[in-house]
PDB file of C-alpha atoms in Angstrom:
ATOM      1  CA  UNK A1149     121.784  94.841 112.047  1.00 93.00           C
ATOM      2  CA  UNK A1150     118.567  93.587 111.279  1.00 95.00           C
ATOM      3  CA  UNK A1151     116.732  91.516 108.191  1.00 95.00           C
ATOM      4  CA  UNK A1152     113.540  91.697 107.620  1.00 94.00           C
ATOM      5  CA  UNK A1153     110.832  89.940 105.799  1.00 94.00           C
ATOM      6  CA  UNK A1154     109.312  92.017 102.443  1.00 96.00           C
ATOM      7  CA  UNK A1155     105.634  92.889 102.733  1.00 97.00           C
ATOM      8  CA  UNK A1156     102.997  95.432 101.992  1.00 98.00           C
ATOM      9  CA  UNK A1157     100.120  96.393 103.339  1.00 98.00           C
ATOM     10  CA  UNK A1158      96.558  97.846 102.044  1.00 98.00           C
ATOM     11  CA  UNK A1159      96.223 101.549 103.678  1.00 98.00           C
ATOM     12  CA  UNK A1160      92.937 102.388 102.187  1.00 98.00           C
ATOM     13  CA  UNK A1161      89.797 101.286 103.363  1.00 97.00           C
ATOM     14  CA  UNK A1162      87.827  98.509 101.202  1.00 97.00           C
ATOM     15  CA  UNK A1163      84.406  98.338 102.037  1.00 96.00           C
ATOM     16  CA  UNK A1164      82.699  95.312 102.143  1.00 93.00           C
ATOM     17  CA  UNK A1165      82.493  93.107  99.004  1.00 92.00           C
ATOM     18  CA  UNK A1166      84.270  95.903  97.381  1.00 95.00           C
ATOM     19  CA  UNK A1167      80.774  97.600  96.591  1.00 95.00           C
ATOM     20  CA  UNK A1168      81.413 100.827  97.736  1.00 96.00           C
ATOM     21  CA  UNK A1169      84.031 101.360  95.316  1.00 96.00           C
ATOM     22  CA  UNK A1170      82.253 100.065  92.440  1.00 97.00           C
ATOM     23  CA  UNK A1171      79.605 102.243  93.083  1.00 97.00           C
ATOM     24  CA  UNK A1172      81.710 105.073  92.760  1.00 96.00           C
ATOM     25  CA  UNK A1173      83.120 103.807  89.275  1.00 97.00           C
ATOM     26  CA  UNK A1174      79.363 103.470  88.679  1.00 97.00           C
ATOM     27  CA  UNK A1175      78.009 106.462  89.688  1.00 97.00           C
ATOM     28  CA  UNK A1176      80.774 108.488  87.840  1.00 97.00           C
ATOM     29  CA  UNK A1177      80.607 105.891  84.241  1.00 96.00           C
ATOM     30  CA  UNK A1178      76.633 106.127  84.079  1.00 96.00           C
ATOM     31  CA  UNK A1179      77.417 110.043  83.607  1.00 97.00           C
ATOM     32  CA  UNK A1180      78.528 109.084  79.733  1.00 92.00           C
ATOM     33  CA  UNK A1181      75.613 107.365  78.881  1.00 90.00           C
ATOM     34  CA  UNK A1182      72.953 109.202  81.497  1.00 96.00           C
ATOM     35  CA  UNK A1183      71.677 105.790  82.124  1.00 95.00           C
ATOM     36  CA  UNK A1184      71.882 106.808  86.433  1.00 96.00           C
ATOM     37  CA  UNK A1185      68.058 105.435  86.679  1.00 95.00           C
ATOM     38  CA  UNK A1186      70.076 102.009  86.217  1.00 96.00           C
ATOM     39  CA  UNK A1187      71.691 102.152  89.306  1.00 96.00           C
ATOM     40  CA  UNK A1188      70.688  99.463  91.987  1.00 97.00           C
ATOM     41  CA  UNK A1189      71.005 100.268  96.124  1.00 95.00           C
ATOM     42  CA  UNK A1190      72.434  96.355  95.967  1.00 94.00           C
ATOM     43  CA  UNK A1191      75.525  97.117  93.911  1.00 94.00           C
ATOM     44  CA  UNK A1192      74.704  94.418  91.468  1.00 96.00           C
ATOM     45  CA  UNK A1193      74.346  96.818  88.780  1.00 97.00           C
ATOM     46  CA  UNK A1194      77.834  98.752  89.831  1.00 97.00           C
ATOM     47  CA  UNK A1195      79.041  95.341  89.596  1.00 96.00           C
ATOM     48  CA  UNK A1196      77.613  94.645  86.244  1.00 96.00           C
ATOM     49  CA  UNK A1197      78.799  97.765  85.294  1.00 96.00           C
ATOM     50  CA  UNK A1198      82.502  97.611  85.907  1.00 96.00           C
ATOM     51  CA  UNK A1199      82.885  94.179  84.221  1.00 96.00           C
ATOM     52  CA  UNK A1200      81.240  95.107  81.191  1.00 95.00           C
ATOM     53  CA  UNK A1201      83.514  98.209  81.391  1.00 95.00           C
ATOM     54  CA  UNK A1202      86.993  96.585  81.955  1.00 96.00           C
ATOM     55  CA  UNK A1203      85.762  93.642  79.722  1.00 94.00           C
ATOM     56  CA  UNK A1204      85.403  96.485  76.736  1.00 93.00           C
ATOM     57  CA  UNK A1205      88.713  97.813  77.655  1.00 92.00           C
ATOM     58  CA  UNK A1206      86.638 101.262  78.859  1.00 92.00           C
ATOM     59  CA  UNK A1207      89.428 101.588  81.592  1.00 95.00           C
ATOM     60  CA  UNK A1208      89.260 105.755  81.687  1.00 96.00           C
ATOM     61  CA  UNK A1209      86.269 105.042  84.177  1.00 96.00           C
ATOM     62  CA  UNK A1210      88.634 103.261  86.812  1.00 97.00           C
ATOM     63  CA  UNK A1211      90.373 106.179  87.221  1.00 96.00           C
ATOM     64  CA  UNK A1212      88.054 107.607  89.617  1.00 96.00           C
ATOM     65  CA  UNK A1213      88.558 105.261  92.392  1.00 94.00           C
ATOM     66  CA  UNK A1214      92.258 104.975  93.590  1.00 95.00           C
ATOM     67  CA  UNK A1215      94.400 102.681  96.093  1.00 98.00           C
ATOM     68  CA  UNK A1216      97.103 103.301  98.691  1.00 98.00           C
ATOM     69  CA  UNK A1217      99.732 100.499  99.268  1.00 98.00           C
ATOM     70  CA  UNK A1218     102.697 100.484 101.661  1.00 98.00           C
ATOM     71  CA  UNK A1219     105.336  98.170 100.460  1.00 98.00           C
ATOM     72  CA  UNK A1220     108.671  97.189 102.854  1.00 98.00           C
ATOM     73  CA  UNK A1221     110.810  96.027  99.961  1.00 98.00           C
ATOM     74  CA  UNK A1222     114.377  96.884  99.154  1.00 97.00           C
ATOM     75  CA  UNK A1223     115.603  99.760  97.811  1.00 97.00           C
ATOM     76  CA  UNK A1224     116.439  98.178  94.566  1.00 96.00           C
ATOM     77  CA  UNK A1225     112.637  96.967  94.171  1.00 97.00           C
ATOM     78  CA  UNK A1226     111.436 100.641  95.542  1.00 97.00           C
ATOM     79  CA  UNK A1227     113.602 101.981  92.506  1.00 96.00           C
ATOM     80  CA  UNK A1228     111.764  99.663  89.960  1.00 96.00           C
ATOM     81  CA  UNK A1229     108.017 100.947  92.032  1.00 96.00           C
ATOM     82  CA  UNK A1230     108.932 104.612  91.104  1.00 95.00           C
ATOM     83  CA  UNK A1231     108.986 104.578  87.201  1.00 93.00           C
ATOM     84  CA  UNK A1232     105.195 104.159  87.404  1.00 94.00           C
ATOM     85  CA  UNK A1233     104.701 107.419  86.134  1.00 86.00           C
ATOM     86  CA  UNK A1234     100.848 107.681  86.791  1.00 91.00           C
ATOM     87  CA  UNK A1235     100.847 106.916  90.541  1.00 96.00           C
ATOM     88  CA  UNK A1236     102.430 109.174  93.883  1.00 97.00           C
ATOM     89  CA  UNK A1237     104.755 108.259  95.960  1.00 97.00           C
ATOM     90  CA  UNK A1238     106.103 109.151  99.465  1.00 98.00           C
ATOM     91  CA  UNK A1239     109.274 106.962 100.503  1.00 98.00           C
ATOM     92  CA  UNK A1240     111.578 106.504 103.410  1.00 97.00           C
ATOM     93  CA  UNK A1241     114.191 108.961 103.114  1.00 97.00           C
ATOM     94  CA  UNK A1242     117.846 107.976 103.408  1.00 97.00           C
ATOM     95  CA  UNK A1243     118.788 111.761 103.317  1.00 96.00           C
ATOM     96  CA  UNK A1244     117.003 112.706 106.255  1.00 96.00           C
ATOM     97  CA  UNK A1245     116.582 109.053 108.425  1.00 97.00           C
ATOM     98  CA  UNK A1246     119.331 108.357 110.598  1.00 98.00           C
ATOM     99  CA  UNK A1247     119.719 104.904 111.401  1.00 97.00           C
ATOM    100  CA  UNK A1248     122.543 105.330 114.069  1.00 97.00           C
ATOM    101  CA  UNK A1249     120.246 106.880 116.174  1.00 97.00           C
ATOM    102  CA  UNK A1250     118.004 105.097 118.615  1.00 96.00           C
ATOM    103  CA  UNK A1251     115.110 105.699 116.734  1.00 96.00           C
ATOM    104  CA  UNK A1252     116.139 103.170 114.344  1.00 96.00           C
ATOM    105  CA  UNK A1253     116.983 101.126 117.647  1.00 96.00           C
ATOM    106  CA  UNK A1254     120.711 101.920 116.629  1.00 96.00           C
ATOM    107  CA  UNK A1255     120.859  99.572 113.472  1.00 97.00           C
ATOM    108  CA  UNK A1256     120.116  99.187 109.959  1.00 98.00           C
ATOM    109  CA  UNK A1257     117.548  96.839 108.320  1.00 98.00           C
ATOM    110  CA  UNK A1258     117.898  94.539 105.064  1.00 98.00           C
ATOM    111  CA  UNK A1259     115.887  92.230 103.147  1.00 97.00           C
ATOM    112  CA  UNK A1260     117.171  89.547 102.830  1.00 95.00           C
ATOM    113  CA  UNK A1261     116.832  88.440  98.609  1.00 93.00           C
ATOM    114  CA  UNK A1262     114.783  84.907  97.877  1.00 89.00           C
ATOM    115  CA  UNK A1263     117.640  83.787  96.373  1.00 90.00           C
ATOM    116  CA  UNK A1264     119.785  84.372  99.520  1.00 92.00           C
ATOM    117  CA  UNK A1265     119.905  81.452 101.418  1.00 88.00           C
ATOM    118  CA  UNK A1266     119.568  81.184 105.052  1.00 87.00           C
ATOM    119  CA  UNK A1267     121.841  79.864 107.010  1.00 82.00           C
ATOM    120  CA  UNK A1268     121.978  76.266 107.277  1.00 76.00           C
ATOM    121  CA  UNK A1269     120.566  74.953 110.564  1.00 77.00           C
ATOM    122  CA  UNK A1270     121.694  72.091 112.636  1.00 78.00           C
ATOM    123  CA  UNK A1271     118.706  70.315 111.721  1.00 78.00           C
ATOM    124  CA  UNK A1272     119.551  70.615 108.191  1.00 72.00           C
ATOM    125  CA  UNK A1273     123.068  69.760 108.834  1.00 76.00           C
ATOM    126  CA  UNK A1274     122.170  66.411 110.501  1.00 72.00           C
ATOM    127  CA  UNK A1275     119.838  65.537 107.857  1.00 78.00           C
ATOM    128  CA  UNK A1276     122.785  65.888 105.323  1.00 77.00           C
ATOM    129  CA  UNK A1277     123.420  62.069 104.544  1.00 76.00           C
ATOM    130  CA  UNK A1278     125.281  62.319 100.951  1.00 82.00           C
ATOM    131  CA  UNK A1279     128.458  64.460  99.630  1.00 82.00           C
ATOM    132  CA  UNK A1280     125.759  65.898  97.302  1.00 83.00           C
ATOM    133  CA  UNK A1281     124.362  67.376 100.370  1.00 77.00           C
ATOM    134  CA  UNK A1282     126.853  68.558 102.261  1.00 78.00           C
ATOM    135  CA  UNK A1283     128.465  70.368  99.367  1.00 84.00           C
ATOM    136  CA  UNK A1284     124.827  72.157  99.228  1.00 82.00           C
ATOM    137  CA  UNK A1285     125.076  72.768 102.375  1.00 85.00           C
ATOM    138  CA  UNK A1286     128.563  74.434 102.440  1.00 86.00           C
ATOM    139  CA  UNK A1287     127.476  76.197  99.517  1.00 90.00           C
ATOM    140  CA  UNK A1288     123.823  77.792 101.073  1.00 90.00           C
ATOM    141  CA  UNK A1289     126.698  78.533 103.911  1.00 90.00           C
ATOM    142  CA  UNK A1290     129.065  80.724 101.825  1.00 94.00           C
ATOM    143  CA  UNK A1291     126.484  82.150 100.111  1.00 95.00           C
ATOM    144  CA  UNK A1292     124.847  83.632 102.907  1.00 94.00           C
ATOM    145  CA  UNK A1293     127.782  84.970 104.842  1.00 94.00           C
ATOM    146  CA  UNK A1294     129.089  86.963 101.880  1.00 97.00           C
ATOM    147  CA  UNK A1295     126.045  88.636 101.660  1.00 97.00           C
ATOM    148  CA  UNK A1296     125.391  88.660 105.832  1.00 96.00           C
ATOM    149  CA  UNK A1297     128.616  90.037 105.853  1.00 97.00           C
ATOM    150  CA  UNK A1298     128.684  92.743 103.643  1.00 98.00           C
ATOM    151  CA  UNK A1299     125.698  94.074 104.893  1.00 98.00           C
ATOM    152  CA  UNK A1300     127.273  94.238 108.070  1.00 98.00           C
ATOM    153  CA  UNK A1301     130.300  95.996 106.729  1.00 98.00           C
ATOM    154  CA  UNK A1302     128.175  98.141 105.039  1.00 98.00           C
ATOM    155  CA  UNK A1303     126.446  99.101 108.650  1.00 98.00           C
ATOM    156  CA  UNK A1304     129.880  99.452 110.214  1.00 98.00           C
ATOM    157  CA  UNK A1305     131.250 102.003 107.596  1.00 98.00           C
ATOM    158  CA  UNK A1306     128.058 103.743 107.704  1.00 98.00           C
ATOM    159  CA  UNK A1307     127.838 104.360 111.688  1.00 98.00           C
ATOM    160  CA  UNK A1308     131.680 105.451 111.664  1.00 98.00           C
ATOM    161  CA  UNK A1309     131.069 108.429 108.708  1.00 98.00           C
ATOM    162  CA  UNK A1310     128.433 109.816 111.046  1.00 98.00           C
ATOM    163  CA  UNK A1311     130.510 109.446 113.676  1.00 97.00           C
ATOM    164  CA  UNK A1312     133.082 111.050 111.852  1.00 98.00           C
ATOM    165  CA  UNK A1313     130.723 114.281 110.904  1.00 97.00           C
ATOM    166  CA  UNK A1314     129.207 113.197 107.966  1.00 98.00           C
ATOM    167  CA  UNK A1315     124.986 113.747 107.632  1.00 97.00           C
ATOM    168  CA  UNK A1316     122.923 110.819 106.933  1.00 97.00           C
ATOM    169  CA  UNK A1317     122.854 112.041 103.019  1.00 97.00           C
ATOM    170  CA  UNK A1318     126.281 111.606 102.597  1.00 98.00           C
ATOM    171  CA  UNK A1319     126.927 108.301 104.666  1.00 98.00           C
ATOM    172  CA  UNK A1320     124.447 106.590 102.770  1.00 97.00           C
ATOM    173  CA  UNK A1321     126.689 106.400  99.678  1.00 97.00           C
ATOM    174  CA  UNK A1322     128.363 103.117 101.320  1.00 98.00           C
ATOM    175  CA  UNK A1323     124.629 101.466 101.931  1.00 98.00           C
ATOM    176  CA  UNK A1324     123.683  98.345  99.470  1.00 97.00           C
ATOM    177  CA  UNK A1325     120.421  98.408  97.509  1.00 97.00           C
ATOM    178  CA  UNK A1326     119.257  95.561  99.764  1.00 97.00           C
ATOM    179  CA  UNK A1327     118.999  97.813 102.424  1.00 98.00           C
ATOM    180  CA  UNK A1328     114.950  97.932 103.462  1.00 98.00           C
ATOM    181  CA  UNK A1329     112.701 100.953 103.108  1.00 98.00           C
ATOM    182  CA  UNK A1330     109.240 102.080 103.280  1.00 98.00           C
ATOM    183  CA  UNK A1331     106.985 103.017 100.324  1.00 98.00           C
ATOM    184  CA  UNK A1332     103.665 103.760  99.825  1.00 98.00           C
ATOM    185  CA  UNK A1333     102.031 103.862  96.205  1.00 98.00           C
ATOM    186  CA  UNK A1334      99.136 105.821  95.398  1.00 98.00           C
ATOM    187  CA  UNK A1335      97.418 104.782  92.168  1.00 98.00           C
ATOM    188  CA  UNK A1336      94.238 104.641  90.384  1.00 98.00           C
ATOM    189  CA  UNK A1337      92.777 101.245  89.510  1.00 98.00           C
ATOM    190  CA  UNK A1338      93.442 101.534  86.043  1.00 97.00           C
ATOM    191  CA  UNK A1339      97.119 102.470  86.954  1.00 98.00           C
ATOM    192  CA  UNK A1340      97.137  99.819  89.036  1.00 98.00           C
ATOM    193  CA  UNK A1341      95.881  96.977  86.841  1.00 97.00           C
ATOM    194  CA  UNK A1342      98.792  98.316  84.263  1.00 97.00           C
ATOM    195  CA  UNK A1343     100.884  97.788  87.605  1.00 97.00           C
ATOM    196  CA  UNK A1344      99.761  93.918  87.872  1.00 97.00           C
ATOM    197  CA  UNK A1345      99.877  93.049  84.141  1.00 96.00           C
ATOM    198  CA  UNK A1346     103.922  94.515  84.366  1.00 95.00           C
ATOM    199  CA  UNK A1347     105.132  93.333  87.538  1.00 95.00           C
ATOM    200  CA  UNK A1348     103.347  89.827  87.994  1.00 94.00           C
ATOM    201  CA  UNK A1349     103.928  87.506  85.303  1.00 92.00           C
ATOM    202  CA  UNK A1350     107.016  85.419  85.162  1.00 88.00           C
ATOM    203  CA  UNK A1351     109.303  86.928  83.365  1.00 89.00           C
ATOM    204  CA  UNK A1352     108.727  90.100  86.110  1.00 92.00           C
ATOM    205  CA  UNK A1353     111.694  90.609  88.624  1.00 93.00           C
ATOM    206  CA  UNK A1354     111.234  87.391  91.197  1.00 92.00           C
ATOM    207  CA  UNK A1355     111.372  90.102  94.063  1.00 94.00           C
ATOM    208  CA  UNK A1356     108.694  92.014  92.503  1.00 96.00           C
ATOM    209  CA  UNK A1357     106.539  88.899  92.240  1.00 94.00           C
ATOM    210  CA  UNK A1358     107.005  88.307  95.689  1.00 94.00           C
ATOM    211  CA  UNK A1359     105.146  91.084  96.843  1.00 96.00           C
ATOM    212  CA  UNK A1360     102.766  91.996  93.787  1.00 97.00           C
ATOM    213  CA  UNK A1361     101.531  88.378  93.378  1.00 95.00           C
ATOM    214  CA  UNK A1362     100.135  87.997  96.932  1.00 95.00           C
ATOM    215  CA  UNK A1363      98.605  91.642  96.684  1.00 97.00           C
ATOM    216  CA  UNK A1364      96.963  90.946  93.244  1.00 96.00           C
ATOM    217  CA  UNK A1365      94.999  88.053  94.430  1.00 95.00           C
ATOM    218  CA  UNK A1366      94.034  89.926  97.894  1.00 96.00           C
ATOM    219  CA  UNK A1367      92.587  92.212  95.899  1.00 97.00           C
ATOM    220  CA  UNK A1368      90.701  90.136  93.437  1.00 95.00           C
ATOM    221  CA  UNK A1369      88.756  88.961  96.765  1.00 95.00           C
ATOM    222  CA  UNK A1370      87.977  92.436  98.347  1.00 96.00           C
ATOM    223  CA  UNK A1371      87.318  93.899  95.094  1.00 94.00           C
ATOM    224  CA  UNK A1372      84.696  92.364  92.413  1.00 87.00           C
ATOM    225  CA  UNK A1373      85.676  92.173  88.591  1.00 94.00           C
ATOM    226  CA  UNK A1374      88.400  94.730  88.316  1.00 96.00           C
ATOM    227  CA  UNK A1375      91.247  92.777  88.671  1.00 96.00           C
ATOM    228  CA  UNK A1376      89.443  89.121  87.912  1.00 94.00           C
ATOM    229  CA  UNK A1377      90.960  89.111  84.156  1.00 94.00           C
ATOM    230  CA  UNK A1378      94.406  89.489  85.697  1.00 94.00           C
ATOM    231  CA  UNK A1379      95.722  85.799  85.892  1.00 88.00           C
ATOM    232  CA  UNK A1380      99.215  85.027  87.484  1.00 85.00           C
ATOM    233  CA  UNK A1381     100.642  81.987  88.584  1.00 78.00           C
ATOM    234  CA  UNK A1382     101.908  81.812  92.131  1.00 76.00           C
ATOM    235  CA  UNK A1383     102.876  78.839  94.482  1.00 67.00           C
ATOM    236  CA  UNK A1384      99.652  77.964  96.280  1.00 47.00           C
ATOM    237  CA  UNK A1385     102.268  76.891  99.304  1.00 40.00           C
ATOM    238  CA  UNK A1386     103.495  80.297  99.345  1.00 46.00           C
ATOM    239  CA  UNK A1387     107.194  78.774  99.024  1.00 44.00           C
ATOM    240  CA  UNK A1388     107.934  82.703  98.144  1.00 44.00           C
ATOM    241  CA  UNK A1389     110.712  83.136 100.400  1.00 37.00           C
ATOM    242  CA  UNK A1390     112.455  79.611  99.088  1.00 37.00           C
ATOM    243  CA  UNK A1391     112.632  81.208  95.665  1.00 37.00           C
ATOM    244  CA  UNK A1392     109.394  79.187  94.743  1.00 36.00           C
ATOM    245  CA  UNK A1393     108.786  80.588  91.032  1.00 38.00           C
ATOM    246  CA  UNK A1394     106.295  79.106  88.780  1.00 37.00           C
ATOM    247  CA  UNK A1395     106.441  79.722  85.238  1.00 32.00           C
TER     248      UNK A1395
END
């Protein structure tokens, strides 16, 4: 059994400055008004452009650039990321992935929820110096092996169906919905800017947050002025994995 962090990762190429893809928003947007003989090699007028465009609410032209994201989340989360209905997505399949094989090194992976704690260390448990503290402590403890535990279970019941003859699409019905997959999310921007204003303000699931937060404000420094008017709160410490929320 294994836990794993959440995460995603940017698979399409951003050029530098985001220009590139601004141009392209340009280059198709300038079509409307035939006003091409604005266009500047620098990129300042594509950036001009866009802003004026997003600032008008003129988001039809976004469409024409788009952006792949893979996301390791749990399945629960990956079940929220699939009723975008303007976006495509390919996900790890339970059906066909067999996990007691060694190409899944034998074991099954989970994330492990914010809101799970870990388990208390013996640094932590030497530091305890009130009943206040301890209780806390014994508390993070029982918290975290229930849900170590059943996960474990979970893996156990799981490997002995397929050892018992049943296929991967049947065994899974014992998994939890904090077991970890694999998605990737094609979108254009606009899509993806409805994407951000949903899924990143605070009263957004926390484990959503977690992972469109970070990406939101990675992309407002690769790509100029499309997302800029997108503003979330988010711990500047990155306390994310503490359960960290600001509201």
């Amino acid at each position: 059994m294994k836990i794993v962090e959440p995460k995603y990762e940017i698979l399409t190429d951003i050029s530098e400055g985001g220009i590139k893809e601004l141009q392209q928003i340009e280059r198709v947007a300038r079509v409307c008004y035939k006003s091409e003989d604005k266009i500047t090699p620098d990129g300042e007028s594509a950036k001009k452009l866009v802003g004026f465009l997003v600032k008008q609410g003129h988001e039809a032209m976004l469409e024409h650039s788009q952006l792949s994201v893979l996301f390791t989340c749990d399945r629960a989360i990956a079940n929220e990321l699939v009723r975008h209905r303007i976006a495509s997505f390919a996900q790890e399949s339970t059906r066909y992935c067999n996990y007691s094989t060694e190409k899944f090194g034998g074991e099954l992976s989970f994330i492990r929820p914010y809101y799970i704690p870990c388990e208390p260390t013996e640094k932590a448990i030497k530091a305890a110096s009130s009943s206040e503290d301890f209780i806390k402590l014994e508390t993070d403890y029982q918290i975290h092996n229930a849900w170590y535990w059943s996960c474990d279970d979970a893996e156990k019941r799981y490997k002995i169906l397929i050892t018992n003859g049943l296929r991967p699409e049947q065994a899974r019905c014992v998994l939890p919905l904090c077991l970890k997959t694999e998605i990737v999310v094609t979108a254009n921007y606009r899509e993806w800017r409805n994407i951000f204003k949903l899924r990143t303000p605070a009263a957004a699931h926390p484990q959503m947050r977690e992972l469109m937060c970070p990406l939101l404000h990675e992309l407002q420094k690769k790509i100029p002025v499309v997302f800029d008017d997108i503003q979330t709160l988010w711990p500047a410490d990155d306390q994310t994995r503490k359960g960290s929320m600001v509201k």
